[in-house]
PDB file of C-alpha atoms and ligand atoms in Angstrom:
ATOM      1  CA  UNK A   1     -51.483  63.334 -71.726  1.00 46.00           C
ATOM      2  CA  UNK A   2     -53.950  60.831 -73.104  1.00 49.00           C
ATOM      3  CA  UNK A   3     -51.393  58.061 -72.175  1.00 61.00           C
ATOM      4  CA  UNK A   4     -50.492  59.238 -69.024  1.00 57.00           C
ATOM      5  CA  UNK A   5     -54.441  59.064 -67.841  1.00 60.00           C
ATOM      6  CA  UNK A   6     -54.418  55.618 -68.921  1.00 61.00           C
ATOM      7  CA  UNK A   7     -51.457  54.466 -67.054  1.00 60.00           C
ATOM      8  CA  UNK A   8     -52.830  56.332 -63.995  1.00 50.00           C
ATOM      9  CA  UNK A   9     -56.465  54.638 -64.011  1.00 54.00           C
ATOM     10  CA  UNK A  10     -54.406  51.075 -64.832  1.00 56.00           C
ATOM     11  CA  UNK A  11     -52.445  51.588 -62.201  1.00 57.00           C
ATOM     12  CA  UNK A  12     -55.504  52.830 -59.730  1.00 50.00           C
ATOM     13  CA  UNK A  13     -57.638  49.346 -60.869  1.00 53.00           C
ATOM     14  CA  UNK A  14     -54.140  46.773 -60.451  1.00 49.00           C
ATOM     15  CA  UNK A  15     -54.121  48.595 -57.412  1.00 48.00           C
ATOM     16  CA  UNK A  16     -57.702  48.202 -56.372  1.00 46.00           C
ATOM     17  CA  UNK A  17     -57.644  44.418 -57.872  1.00 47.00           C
ATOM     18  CA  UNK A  18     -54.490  43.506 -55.644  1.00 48.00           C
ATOM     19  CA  UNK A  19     -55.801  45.298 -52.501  1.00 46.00           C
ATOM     20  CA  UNK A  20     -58.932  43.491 -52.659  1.00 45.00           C
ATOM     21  CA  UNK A  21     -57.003  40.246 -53.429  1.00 41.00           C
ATOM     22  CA  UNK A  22     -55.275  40.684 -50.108  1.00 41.00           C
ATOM     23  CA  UNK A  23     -58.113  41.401 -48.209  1.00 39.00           C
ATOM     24  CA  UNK A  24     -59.763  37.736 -49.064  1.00 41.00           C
ATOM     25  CA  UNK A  25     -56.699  36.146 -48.107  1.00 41.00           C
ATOM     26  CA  UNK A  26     -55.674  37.262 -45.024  1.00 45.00           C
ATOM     27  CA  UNK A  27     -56.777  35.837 -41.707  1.00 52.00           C
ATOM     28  CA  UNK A  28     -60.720  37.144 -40.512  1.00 59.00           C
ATOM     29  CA  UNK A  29     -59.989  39.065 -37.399  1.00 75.00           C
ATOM     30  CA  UNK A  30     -63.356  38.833 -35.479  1.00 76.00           C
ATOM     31  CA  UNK A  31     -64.401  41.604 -33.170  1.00 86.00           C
ATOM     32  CA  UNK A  32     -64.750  39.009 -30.012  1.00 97.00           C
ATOM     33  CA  UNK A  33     -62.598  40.547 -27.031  1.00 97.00           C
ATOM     34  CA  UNK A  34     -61.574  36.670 -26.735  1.00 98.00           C
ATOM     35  CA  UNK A  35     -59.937  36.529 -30.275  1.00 98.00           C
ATOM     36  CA  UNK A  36     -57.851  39.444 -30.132  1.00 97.00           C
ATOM     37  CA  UNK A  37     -54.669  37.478 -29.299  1.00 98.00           C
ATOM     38  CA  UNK A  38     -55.680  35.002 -32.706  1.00 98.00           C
ATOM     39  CA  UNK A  39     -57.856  32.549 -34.136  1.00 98.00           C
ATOM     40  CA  UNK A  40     -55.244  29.877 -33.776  1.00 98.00           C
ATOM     41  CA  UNK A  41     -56.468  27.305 -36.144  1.00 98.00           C
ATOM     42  CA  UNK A  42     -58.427  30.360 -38.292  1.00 98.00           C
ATOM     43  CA  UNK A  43     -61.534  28.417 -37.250  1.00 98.00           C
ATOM     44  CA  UNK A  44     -64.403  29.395 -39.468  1.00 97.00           C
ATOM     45  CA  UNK A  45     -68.252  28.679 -39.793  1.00 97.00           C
ATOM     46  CA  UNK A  46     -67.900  26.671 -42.905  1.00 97.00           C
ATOM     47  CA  UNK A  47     -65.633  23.654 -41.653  1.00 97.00           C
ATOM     48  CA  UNK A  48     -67.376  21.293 -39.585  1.00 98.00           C
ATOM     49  CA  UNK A  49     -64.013  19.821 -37.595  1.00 98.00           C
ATOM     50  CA  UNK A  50     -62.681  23.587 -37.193  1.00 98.00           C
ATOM     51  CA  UNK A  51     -65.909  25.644 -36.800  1.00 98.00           C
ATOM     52  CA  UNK A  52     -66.145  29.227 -34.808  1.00 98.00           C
ATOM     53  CA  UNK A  53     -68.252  29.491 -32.170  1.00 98.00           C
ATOM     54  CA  UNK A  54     -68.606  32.867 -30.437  1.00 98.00           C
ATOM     55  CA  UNK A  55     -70.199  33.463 -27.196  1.00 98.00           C
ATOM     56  CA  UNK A  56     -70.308  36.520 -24.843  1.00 98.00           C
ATOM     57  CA  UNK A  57     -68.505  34.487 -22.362  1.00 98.00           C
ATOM     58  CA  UNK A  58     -65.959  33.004 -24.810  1.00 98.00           C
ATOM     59  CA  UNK A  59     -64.850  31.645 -28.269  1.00 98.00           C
ATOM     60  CA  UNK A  60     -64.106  28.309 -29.989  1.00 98.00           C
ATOM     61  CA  UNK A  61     -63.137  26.166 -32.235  1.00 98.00           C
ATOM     62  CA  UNK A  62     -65.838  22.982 -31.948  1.00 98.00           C
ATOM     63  CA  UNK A  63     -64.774  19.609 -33.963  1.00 98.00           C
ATOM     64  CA  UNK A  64     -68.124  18.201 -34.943  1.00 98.00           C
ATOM     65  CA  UNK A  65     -65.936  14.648 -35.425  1.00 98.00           C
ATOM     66  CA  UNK A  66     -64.564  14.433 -32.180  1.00 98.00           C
ATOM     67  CA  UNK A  67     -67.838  15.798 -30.638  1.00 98.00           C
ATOM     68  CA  UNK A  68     -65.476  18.369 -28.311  1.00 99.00           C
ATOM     69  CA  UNK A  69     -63.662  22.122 -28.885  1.00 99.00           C
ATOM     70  CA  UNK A  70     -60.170  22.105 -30.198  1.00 98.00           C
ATOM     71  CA  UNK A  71     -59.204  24.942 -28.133  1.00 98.00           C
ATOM     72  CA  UNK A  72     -61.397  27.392 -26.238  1.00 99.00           C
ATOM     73  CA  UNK A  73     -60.302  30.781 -25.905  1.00 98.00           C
ATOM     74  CA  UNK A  74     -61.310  33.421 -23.189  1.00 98.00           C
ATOM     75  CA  UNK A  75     -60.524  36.826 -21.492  1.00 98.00           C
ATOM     76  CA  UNK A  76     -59.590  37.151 -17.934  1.00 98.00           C
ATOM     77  CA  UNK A  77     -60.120  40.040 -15.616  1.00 98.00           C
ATOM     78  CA  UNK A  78     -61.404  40.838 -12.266  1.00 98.00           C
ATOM     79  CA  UNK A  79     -65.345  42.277 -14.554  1.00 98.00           C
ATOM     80  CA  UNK A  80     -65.503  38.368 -14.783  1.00 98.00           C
ATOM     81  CA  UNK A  81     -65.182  37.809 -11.412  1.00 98.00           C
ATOM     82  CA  UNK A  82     -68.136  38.077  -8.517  1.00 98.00           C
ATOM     83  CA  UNK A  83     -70.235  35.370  -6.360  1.00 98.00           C
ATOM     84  CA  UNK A  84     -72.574  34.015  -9.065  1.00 98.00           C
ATOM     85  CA  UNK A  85     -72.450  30.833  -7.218  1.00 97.00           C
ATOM     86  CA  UNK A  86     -71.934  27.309  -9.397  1.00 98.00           C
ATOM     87  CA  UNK A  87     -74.340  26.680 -12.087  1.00 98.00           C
ATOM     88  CA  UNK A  88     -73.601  23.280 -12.499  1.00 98.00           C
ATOM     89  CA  UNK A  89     -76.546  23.028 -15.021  1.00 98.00           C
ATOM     90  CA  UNK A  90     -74.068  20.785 -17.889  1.00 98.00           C
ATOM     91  CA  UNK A  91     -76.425  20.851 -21.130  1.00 98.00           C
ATOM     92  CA  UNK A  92     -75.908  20.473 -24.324  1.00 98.00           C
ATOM     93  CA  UNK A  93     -74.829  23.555 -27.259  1.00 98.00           C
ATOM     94  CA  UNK A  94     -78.141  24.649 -29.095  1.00 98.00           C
ATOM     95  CA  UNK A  95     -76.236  26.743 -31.080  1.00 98.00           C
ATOM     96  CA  UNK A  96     -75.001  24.076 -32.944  1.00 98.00           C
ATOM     97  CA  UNK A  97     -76.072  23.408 -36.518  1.00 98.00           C
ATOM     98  CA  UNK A  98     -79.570  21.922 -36.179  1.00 97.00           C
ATOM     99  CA  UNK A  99     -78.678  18.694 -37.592  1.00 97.00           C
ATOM    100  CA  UNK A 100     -75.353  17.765 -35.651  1.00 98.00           C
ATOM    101  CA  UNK A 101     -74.901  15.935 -32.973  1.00 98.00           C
ATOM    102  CA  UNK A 102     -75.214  17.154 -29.559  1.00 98.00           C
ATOM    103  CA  UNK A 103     -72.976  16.284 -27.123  1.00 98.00           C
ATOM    104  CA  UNK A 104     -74.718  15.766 -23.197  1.00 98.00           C
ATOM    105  CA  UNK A 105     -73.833  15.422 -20.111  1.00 98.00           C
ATOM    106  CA  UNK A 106     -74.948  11.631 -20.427  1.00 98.00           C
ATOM    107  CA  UNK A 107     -72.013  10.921 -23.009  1.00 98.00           C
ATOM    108  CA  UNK A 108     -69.878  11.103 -19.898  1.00 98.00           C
ATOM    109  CA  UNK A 109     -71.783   8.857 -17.343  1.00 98.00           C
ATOM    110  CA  UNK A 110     -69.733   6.180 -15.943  1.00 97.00           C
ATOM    111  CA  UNK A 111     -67.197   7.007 -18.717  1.00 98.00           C
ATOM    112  CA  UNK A 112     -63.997   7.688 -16.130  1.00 98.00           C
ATOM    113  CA  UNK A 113     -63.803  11.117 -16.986  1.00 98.00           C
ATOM    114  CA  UNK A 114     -64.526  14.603 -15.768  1.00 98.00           C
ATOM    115  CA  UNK A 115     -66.293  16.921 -17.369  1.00 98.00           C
ATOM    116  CA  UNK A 116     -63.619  18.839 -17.654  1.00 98.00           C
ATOM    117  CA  UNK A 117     -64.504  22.988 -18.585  1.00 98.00           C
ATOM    118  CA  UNK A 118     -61.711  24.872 -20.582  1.00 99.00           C
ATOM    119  CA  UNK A 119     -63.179  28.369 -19.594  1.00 99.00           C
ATOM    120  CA  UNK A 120     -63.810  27.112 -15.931  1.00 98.00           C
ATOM    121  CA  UNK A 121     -67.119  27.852 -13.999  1.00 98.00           C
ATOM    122  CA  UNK A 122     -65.293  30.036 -11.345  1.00 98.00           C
ATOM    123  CA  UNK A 123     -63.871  32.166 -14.409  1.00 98.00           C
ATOM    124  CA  UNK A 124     -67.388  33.311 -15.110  1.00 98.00           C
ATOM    125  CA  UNK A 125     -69.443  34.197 -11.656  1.00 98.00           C
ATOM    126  CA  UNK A 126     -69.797  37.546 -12.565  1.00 98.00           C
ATOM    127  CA  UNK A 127     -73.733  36.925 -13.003  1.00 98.00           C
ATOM    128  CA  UNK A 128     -75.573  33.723 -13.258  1.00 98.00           C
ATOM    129  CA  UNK A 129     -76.035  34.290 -17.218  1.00 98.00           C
ATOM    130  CA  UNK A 130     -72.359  34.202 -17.603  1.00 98.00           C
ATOM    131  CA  UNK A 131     -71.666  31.036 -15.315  1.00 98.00           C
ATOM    132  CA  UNK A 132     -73.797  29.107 -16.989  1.00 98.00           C
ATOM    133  CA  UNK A 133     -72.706  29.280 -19.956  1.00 98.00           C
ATOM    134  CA  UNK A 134     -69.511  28.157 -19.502  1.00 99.00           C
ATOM    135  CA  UNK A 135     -71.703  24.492 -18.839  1.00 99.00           C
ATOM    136  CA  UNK A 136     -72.455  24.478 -22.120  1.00 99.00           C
ATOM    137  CA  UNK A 137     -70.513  20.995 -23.478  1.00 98.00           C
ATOM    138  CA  UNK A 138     -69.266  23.177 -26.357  1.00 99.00           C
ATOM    139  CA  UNK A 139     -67.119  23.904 -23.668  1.00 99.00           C
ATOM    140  CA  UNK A 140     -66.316  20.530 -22.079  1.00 99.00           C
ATOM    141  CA  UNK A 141     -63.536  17.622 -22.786  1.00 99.00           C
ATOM    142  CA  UNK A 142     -63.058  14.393 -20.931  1.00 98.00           C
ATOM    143  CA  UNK A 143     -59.983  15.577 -18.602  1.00 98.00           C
ATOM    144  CA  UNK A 144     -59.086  12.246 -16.148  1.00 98.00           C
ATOM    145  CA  UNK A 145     -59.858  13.622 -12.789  1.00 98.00           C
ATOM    146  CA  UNK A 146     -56.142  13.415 -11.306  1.00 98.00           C
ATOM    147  CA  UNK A 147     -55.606  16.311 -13.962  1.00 98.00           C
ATOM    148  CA  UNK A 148     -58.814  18.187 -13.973  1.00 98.00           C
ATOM    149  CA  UNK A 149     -59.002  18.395 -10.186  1.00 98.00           C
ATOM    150  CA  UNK A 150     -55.044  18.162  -9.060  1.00 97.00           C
ATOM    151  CA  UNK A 151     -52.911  20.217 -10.780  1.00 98.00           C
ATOM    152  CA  UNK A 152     -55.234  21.472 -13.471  1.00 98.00           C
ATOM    153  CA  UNK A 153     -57.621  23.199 -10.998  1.00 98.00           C
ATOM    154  CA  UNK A 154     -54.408  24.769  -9.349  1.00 97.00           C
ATOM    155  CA  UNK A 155     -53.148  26.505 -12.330  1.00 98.00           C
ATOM    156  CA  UNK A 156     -56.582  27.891 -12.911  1.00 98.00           C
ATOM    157  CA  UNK A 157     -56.923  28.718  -9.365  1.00 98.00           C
ATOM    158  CA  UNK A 158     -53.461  30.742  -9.623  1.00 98.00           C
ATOM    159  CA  UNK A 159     -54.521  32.637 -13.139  1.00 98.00           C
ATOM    160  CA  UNK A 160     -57.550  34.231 -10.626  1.00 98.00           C
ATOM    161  CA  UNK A 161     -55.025  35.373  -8.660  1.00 98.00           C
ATOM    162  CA  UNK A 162     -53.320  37.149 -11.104  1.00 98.00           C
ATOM    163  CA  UNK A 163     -56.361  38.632 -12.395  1.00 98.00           C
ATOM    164  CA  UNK A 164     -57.744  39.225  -8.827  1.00 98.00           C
ATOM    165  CA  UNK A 165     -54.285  41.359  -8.716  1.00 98.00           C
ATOM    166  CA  UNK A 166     -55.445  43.174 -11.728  1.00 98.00           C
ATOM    167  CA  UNK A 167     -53.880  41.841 -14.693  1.00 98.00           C
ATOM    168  CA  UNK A 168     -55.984  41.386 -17.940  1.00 98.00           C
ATOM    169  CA  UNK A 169     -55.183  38.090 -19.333  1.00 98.00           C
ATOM    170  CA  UNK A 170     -55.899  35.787 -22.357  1.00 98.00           C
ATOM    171  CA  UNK A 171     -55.981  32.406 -22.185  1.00 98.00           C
ATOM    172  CA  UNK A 172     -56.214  29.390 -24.598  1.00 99.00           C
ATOM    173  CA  UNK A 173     -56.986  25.757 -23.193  1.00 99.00           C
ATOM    174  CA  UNK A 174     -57.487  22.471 -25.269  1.00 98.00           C
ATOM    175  CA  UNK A 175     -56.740  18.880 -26.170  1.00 98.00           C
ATOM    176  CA  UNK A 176     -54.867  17.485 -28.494  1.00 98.00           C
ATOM    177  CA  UNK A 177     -54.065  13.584 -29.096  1.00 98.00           C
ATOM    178  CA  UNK A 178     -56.677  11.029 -28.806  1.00 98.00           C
ATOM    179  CA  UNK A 179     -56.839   7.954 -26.444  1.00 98.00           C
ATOM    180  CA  UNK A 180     -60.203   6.674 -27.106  1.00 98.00           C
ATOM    181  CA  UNK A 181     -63.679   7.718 -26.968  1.00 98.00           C
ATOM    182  CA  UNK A 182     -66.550   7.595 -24.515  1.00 98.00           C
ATOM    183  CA  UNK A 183     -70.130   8.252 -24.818  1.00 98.00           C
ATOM    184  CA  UNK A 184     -70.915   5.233 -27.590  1.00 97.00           C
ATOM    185  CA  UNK A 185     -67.572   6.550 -29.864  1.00 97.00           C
ATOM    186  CA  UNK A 186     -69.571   9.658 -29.598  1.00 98.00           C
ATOM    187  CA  UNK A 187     -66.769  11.893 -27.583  1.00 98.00           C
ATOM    188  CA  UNK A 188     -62.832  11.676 -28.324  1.00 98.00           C
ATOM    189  CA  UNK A 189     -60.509  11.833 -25.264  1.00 98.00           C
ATOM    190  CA  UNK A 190     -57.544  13.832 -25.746  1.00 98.00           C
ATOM    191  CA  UNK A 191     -54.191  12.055 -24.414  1.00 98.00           C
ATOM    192  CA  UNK A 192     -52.786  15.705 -23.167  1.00 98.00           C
ATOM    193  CA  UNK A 193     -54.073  19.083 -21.824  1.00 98.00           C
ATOM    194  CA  UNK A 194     -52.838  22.196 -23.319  1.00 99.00           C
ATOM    195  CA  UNK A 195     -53.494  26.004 -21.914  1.00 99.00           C
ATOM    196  CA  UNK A 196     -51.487  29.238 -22.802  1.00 99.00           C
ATOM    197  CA  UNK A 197     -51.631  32.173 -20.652  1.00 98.00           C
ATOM    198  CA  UNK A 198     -51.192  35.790 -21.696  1.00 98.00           C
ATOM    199  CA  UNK A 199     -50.796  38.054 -19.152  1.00 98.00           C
ATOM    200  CA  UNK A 200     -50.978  41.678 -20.181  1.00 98.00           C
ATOM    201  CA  UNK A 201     -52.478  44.852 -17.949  1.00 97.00           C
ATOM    202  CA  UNK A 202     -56.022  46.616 -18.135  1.00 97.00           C
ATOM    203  CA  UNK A 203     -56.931  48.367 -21.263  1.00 93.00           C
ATOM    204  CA  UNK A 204     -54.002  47.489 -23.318  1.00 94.00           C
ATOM    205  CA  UNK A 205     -54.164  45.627 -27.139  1.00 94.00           C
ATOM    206  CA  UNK A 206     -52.882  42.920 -29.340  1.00 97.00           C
ATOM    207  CA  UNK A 207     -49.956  45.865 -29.975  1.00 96.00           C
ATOM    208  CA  UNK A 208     -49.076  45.974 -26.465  1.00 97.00           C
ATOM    209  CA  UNK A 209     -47.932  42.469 -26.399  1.00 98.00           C
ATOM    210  CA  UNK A 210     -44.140  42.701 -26.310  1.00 98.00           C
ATOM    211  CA  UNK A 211     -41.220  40.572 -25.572  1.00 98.00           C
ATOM    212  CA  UNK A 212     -41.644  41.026 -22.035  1.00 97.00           C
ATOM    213  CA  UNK A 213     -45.023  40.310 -21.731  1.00 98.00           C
ATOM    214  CA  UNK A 214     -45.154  37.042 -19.699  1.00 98.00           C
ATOM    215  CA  UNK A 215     -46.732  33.888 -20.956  1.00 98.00           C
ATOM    216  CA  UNK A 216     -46.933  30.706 -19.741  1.00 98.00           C
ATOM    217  CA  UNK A 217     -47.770  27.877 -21.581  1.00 98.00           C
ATOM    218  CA  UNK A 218     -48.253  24.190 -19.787  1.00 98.00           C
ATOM    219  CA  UNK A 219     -48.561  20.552 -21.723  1.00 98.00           C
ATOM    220  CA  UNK A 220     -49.977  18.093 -19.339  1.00 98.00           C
ATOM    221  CA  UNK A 221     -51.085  14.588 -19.357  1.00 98.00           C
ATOM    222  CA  UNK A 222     -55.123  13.263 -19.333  1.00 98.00           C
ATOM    223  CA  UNK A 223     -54.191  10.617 -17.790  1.00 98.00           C
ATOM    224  CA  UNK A 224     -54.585   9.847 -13.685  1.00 98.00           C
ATOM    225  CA  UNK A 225     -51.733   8.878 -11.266  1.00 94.00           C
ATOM    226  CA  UNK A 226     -49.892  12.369 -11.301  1.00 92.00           C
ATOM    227  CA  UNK A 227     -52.690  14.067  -8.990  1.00 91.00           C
ATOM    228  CA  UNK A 228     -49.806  15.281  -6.546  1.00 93.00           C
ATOM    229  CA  UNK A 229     -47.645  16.791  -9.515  1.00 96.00           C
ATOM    230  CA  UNK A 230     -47.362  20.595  -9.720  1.00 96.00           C
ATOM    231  CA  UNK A 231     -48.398  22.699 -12.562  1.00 97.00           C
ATOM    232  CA  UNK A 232     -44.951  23.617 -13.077  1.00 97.00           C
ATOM    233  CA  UNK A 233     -43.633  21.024 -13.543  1.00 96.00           C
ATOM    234  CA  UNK A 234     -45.780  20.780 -17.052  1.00 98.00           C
ATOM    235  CA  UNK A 235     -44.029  23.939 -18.076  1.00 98.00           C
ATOM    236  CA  UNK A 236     -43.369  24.324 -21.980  1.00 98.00           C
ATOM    237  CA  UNK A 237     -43.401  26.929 -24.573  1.00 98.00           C
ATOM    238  CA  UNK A 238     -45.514  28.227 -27.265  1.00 98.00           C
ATOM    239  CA  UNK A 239     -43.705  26.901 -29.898  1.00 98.00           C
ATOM    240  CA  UNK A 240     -43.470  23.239 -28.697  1.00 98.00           C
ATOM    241  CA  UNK A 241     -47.578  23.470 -28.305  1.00 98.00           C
ATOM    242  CA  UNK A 242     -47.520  24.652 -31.758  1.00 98.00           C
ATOM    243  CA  UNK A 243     -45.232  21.663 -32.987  1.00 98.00           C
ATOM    244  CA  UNK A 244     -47.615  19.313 -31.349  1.00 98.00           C
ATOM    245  CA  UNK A 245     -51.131  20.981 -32.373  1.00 98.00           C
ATOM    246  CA  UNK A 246     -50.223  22.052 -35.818  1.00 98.00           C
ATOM    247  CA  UNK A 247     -51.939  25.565 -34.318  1.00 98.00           C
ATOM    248  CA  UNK A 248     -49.968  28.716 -35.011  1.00 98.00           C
ATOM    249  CA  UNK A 249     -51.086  30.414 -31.466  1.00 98.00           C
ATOM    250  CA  UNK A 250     -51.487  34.152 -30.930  1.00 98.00           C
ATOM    251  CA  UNK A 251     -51.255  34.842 -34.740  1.00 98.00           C
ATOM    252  CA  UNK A 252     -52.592  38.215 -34.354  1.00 98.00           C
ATOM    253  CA  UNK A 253     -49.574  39.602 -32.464  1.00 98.00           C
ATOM    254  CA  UNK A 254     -46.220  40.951 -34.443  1.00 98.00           C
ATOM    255  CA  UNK A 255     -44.359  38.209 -35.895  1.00 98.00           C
ATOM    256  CA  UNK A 256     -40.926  39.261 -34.314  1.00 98.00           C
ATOM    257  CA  UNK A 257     -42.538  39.164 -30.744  1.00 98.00           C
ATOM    258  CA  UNK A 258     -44.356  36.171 -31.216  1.00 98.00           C
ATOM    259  CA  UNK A 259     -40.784  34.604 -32.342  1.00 98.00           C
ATOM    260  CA  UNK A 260     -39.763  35.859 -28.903  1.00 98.00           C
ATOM    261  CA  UNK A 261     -42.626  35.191 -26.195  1.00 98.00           C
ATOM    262  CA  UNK A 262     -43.413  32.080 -27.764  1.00 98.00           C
ATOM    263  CA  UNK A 263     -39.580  29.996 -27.485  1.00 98.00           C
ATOM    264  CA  UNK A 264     -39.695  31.127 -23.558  1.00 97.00           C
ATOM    265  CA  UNK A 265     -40.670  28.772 -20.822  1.00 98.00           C
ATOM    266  CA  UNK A 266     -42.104  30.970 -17.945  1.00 97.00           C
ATOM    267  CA  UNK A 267     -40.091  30.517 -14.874  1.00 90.00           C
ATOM    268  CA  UNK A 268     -41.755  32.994 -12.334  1.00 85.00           C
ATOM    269  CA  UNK A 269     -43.236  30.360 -10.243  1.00 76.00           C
ATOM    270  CA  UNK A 270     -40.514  27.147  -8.903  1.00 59.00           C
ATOM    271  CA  UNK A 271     -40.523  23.783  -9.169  1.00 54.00           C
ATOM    272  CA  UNK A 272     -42.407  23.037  -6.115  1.00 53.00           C
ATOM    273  CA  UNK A 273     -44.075  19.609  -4.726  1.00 47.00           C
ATOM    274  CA  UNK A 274     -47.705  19.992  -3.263  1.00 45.00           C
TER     275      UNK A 274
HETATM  276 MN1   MN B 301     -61.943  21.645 -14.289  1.00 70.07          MN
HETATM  277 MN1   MN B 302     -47.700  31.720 -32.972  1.00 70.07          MN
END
């Protein structure tokens, strides 16, 4: 009887010592509506070249190093849409750690590049509050203007549409490569342009993410001379972006979808010339 008690608490506290082991290691979910897809990188507050930033407007990961985010990540839906007009009021991130550098505006003077938003300005006129936020440079890369303001601006222009149409979506946008720097070394220039679109309906969750849910997924160059190009034609999947970034995208959805929605190139919208 005596015995038996023992075994049982023993078992109760391997129990409660394996449980608790499991909880440290797996992945943080945060509670931000624009992390519910994943944290693709597991961006945290303690790295300086992979460190979580979360905003009302949208989340991060910000690499102190190459004084730009590593991927931005945001929720779409028509709540985020309205006629806040253009902020255009670029600043620099005071939410950074006091004794970082800040990126501003100024870093991009004269450089050759835009200042190019991941969570674009129209995505956010809702309310001034929100608009302007998204011209925080926490938020900005270098993006060659052929790509920020050709095809770039299309595919962003299209993803309103789809939310204007009432979808819910979640999207990811980021650089990866490097090609340089601008602002005196301060600001690296990514050689491509990622973003991967989500498109799921009102109200639904990470669980409602399926095999059939569509998402497309686009690899494009920074570099000018393509301005006529069509977003489609920069058409990949998930799991080549994943190759290239080292990122394991939407990690918070089931395993055997993500196998699934992640090895399929979107093919809703044609090949199509401007
Ligand atoms: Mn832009
Ligand atoms: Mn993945």
């Amino acid at each position: 009887m005596l015995n038996l008690r023992k075994a049982c608490i023993l078992t109760i506290a391997i129990l409660l010592i394996f449980t608790s082991g499991c909880s440290l290691t797996a992945p943080q979910k945060s509670d931000s509506i624009h992390l519910i897809l994943g944290n693709p990188s597991n961006a945290a507050t303690d790295d300086d070249n992979n460190y979580l930033i979360i905003k009302k407007q949208y989340a991060l990961s910000y690499n102190r190093h190459k004084g730009i985010p590593n991927w931005v990540s945001w929720q779409l839906n028509k709540s985020w849409l309205g006629n806040a007009p253009r902020s255009n009021n670029f600043r620099p991130d005071d939410t950074l750690p006091q004794e970082w550098y800040r990126v501003v505006p100024n870093d991009y003077t004269r450089s050759g590049y835009d200042k190019g938003h991941m969570t674009p300005s129209a995505d956010r006129s809702n309310n001034p509050e929100d608009n302007a936020a998204t011209f925080l440079m926490t938020n900005i890369i270098p993006q060659a203007p052929d790509n920020n303001q050709g095809y770039w601006a299309e595919l962003e222009s299209y993803t309103r549409t789809l939310a204007n149409a009432g979808k819910e979506i979640y999207i990811i946008a980021g650089g990866y490569g490097q090609q340089g720097t601008i602002g005196k070394e301060k600001v690296a220039v990514p050689e491509r342009v990622f973003k991967i679109i989500v498109v799921s309906e009102p109200g639904k969750n990470v669980d409602d993410i399926n095999e059939s849910t569509r998402v497309i997924a686009v690899d494009t160059p920074n570099y000018n001379g393509n301005k006529e190009s069509h977003w489609s034609q920069y058409l990949t999947t998930v799991d080549e972006l994943e190759k290239k970034t080292g990122y394991d995208f939407l990690n918070y959805v089931n395993t055997s979808v993500q196998k699934v929605i992640e090895a399929k190139v979107d093919n809703t919208v044609n090949l199509r010339k401007r």
